[in-house]
Short mmCIF file of C-alpha atoms in Angstrom, two decimals:
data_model
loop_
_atom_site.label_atom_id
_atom_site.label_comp_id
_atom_site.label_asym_id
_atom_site.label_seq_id
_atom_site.Cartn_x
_atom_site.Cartn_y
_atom_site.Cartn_z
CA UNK A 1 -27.05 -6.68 -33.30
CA UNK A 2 -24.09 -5.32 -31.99
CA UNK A 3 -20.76 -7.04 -32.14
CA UNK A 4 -18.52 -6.31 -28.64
CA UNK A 5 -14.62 -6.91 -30.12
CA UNK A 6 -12.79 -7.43 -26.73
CA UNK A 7 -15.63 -8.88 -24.82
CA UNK A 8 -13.76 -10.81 -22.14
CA UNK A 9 -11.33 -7.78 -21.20
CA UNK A 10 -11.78 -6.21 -17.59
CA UNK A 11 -14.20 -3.74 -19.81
CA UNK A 12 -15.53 -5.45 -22.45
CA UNK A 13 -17.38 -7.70 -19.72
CA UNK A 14 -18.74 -5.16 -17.92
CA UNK A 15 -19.91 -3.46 -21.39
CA UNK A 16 -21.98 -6.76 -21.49
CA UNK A 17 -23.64 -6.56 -18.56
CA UNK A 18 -24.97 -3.06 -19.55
CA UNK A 19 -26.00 -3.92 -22.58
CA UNK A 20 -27.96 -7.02 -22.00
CA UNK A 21 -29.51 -5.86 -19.11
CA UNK A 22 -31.24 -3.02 -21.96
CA UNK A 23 -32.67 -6.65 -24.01
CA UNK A 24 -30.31 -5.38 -26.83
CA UNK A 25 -28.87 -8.36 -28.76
CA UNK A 26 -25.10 -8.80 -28.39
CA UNK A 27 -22.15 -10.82 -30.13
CA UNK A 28 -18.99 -10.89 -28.93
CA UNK A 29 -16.31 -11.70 -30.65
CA UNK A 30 -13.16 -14.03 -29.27
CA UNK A 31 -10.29 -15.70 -30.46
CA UNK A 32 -10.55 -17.83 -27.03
CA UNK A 33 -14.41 -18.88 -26.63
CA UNK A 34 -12.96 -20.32 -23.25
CA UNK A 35 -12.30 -16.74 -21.79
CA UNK A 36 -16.56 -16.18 -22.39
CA UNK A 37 -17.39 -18.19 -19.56
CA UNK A 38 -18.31 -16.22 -16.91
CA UNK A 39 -20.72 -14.70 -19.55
CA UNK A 40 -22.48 -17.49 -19.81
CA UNK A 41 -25.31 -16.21 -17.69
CA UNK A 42 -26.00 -13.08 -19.93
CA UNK A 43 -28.28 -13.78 -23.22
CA UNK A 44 -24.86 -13.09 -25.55
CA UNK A 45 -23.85 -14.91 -28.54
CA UNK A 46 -20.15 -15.96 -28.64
CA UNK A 47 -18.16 -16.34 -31.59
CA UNK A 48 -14.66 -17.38 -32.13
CA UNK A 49 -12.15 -15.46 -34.22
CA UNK A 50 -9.17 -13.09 -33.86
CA UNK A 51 -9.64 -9.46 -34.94
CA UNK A 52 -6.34 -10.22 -36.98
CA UNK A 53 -7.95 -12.26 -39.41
CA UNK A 54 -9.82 -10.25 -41.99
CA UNK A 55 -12.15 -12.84 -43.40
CA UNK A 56 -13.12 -14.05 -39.15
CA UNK A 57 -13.87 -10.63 -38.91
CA UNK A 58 -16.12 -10.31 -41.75
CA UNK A 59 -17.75 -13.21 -41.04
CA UNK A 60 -18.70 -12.47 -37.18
CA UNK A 61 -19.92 -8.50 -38.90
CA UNK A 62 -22.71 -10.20 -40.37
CA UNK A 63 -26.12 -8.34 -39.23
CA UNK A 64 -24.53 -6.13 -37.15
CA UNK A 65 -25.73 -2.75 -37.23
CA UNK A 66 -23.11 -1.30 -33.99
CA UNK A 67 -19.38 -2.12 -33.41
CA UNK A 68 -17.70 -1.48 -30.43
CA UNK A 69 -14.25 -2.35 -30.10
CA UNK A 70 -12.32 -2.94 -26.73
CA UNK A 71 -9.45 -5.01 -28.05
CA UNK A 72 -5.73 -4.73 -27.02
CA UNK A 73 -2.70 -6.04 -27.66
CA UNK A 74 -0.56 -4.44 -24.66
CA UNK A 75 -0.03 -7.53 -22.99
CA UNK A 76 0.31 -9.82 -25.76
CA UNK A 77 3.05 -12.30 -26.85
CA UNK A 78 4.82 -13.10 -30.34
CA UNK A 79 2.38 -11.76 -33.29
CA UNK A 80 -0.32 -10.60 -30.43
CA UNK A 81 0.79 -6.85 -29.96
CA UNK A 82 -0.39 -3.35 -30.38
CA UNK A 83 0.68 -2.80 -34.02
CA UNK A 84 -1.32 -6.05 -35.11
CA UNK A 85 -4.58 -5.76 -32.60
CA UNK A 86 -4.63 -2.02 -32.08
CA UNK A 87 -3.81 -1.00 -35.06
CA UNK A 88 -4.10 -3.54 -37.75
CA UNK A 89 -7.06 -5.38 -35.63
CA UNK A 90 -8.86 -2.43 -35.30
CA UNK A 91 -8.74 -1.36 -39.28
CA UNK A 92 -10.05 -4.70 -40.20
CA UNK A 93 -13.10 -3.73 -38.06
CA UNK A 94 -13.18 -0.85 -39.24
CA UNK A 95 -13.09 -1.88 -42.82
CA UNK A 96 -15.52 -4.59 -42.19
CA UNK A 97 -18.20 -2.59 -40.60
CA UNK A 98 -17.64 -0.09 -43.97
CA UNK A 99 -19.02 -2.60 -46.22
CA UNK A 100 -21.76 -4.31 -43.68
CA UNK A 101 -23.37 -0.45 -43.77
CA UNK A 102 -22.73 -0.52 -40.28
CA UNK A 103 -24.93 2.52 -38.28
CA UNK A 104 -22.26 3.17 -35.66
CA UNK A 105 -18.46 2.20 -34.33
CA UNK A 106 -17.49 3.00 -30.73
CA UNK A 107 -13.99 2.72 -30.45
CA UNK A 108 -12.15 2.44 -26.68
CA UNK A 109 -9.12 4.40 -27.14
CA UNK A 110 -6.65 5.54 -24.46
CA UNK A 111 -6.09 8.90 -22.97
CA UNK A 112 -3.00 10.82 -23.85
CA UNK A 113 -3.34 8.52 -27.42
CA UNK A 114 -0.50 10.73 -29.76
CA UNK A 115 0.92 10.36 -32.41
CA UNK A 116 5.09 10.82 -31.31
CA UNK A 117 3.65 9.33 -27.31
CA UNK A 118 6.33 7.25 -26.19
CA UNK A 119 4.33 3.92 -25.96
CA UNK A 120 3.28 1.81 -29.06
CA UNK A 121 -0.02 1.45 -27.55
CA UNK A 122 -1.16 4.94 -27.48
CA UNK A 123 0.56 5.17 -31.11
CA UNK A 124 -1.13 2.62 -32.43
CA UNK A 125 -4.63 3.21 -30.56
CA UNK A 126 -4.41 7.15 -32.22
CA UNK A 127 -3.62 5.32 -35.64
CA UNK A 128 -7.26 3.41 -35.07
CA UNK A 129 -8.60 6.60 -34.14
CA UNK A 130 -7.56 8.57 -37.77
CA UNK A 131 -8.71 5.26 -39.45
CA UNK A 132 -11.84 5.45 -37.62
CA UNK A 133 -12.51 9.28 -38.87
CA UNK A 134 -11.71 8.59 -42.08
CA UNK A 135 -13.81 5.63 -42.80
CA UNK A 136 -16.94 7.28 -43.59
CA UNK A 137 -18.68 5.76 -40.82
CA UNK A 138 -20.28 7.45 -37.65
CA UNK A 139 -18.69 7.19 -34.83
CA UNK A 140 -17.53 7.61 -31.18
CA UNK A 141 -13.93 7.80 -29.97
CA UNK A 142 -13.96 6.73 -26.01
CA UNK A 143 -10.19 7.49 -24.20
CA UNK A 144 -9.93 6.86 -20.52
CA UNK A 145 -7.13 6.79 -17.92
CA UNK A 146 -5.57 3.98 -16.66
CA UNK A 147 -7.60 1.00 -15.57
CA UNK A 148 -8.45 0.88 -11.33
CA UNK A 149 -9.04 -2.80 -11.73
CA UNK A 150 -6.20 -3.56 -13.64
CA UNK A 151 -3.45 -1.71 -11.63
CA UNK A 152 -5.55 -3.10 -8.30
CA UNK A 153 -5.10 -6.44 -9.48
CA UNK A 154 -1.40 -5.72 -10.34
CA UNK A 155 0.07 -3.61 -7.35
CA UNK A 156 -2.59 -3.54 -4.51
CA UNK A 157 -3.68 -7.86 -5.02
CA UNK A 158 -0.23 -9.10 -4.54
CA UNK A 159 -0.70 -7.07 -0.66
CA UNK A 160 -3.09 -8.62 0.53
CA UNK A 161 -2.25 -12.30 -1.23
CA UNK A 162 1.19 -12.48 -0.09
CA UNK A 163 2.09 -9.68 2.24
CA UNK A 164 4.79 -7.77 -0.31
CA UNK A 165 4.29 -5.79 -3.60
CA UNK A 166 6.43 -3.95 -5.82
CA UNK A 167 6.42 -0.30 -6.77
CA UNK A 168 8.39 0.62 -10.17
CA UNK A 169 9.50 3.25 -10.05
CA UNK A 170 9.80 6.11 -7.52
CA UNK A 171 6.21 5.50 -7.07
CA UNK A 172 5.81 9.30 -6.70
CA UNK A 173 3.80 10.73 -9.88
CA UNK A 174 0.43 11.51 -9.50
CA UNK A 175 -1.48 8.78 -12.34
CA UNK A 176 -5.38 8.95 -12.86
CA UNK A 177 -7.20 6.12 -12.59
CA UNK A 178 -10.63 5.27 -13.80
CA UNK A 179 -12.80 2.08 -12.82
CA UNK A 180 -13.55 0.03 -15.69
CA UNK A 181 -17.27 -0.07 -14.70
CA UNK A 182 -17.53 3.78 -15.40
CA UNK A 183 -15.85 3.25 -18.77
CA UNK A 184 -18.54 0.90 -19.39
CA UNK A 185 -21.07 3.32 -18.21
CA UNK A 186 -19.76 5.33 -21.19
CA UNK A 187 -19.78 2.75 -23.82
CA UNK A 188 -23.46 1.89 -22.78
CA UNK A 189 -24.31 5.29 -23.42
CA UNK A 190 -22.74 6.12 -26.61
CA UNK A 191 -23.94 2.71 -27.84
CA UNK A 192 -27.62 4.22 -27.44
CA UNK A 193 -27.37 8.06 -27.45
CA UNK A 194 -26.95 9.42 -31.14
CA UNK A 195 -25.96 12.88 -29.86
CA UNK A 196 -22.40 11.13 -28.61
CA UNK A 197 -22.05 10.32 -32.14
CA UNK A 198 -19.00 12.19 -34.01
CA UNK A 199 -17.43 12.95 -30.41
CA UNK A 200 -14.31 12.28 -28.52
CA UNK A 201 -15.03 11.53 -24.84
CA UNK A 202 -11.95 11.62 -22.30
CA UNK A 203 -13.55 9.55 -19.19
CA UNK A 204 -10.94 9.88 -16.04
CA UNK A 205 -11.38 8.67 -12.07
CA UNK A 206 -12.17 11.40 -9.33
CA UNK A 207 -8.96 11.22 -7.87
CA UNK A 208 -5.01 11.63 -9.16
CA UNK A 209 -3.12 9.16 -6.96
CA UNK A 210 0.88 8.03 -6.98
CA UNK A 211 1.44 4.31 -6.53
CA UNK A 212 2.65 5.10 -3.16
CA UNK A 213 -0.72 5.93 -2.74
CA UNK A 214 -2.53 3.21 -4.56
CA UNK A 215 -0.69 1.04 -1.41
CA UNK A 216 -1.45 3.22 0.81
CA UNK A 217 -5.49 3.26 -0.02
CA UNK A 218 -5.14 -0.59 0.12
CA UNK A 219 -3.03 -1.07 3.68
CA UNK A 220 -5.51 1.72 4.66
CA UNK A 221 -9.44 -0.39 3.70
CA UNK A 222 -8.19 -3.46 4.27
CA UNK A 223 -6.01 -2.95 7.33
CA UNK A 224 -3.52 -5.02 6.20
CA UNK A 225 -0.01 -2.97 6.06
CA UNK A 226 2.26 -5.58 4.45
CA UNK A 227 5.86 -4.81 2.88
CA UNK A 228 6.25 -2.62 -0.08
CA UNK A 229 9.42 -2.88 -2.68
CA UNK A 230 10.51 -0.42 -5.14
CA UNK A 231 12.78 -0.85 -8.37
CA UNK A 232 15.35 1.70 -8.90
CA UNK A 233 14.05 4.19 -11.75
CA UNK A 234 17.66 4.31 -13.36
CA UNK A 235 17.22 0.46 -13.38
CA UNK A 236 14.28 0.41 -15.03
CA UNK A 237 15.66 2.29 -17.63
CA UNK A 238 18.62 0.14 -18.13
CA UNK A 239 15.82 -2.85 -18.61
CA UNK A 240 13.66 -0.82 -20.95
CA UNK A 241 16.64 -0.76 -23.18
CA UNK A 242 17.73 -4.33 -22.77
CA UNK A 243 14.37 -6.23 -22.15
CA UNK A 244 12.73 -5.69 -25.83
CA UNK A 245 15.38 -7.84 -27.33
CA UNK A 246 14.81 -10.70 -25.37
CA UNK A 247 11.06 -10.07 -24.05
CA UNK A 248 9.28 -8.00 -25.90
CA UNK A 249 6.10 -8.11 -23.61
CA UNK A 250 7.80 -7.41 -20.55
CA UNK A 251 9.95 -5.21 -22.74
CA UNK A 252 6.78 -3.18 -22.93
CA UNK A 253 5.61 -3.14 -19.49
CA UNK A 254 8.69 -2.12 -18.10
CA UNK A 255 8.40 1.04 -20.75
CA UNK A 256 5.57 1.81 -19.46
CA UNK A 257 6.52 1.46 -15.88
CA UNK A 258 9.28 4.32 -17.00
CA UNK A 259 6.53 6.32 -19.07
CA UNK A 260 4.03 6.11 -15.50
CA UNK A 261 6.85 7.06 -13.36
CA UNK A 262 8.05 10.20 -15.05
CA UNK A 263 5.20 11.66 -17.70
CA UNK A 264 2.40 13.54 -16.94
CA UNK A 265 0.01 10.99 -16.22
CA UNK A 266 -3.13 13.37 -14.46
CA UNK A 267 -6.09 14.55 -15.70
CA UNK A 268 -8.87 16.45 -14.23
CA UNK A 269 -12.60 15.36 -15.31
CA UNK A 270 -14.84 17.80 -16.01
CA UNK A 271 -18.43 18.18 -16.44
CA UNK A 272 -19.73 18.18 -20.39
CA UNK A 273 -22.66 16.73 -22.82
CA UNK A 274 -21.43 13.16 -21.88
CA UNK A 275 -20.90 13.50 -18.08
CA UNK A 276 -22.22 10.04 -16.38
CA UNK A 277 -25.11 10.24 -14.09
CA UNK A 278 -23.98 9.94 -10.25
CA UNK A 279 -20.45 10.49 -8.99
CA UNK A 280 -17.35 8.38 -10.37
CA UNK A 281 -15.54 5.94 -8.43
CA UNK A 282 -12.86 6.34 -6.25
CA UNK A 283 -10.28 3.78 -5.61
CA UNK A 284 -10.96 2.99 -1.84
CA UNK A 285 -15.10 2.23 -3.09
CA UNK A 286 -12.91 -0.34 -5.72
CA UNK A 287 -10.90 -1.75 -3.20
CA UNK A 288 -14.20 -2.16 -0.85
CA UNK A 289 -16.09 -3.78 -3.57
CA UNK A 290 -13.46 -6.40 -4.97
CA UNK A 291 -11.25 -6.50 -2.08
CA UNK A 292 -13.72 -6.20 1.38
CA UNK A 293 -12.05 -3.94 3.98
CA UNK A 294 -12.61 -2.14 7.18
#
């Protein structure tokens, strides 16, 4: 059995598909059983509980012999955040599958994960990692770049919807993004190949691309130009300091719009004992399959 923390994420349900489709048994766990519906169709068990709770964790590690743990708490509101999923969420896995015996934990971290990185999220996601490598079990540390689906969904969606987006930002510094079905390539692999065990895997897109860019692949497959915004840099940073006190979600995001418009956000893929069969995907073949275009 393996238990899939994060299951209903723009990964974890991909990570499902994979999985199933070998006849291995999955379980995912959920704190919102409603958010498992369009996995219906796949031979999964669903159970409910939040990665938060210690004893719904232990309970939903029963018979499992492989964790792998997608959770995040970027995006989260009140007590949902990345110290209490990323973190905290992720040692009570950890923990958990440390008494169930457990034969393997993949965890999905984030490239660039530090820890003195500017963004809770990578702090807290290199905190799992140490607690991962110190918990006696065997395991697989997974970082990739920034979601294509996610930042599709976000910058390029709102095109083609309405007309208008937003850049944050300048909108000038090159970001690599990877599609969430290569991650889950990955994961599928480590899940089954022991030789990926006690490794850290970096996974990054083919291309480096500004958001400029990222609206400029869109207006260019789908032939639709539409009008493009930008917020000011210098007031970003004016809401980055203000917006935690009063938002601390959005407080977040806008950090990390700051963080994506000025740090070194590239990376270069490179060929090693984990390199996926067949080429990566770009963003225009992402925009083509979830979008249509010309």
């Amino acid at each position: 059995m393996i238990l899939l923390a994060g299951g209903t994420g723009t990964l974890g349900r991909q990570v499902v598909r994979l999985l199933t489709a070998r006849g291995l048994s999955v379980r995912v766990l959920t704190r919102d059983p409603a958010r498992a519906e369009p996995l219906q169709d796949a031979p999964v068990e669903v159970v409910s509980g939040d990665v938060r709770d210690p004893e719904a964790v232990a309970r939903a590690m029963r018979g499992v012999r492989t964790v792998v743990s997608a959770v995040h708490g970027f995006t989260g509101t009140g007590p949902d955040n990345p110290r209490t999923v990323d973190d905290q969420g992720n040692l009570n896995l950890i923990r958990a599958a440390g008494r169930a015996a457990a034969d393997h934990f993949v965890l999905i971290s984030v490239q660039g994960a530090a820890a003195d990185h500017p963004l809770e999220l990578f702090r807290m996601k290199y905190q799992a990692e140490q607690d991962l490598r110190a918990s006696g079990l065997p395991w697989t540390i997974i970082r990739p770049t920034a979601f294509m689906e996610t930042w599709a969904k976000l910058v390029g969606e709102p095109l083609l919807r309405t007309g208008r987006t937003v850049i944050f930002g300048r909108g000038l510094n090159p970001i690599n993004f990877v599609s969430a079905h290569d991650v889950a390539r990955l994961v599928d692999l480590a899940v089954v190949d022991p030789a990926l065990r006690g490794a850290v895997i970096e996974i990054g897109g083919p291309e480096n691309l500004s958001f400029r860019q990222v609206v400029e692949t869109f207006q260019q497959v789908t032939g639709r130009p539409g009008q493009v915004r930008q917020v000011p840099l210098p007031l970003l940073r004016m809401m980055a300091a203000l917006m935690p006190r009063v938002n601390p979600t959005l407080g977040r995001q806008i950090r990390a719009a700051v963080v994506m418009d000025t740090a070194d956000m590239s990376f270069f893929p490179h060929a090693g004992p984990a390199a996926l069969p067949g080429p990566l995907t770009s963003l225009s073949e992402v925009v083509r399959r979830d979008y249509g275009g010309t």
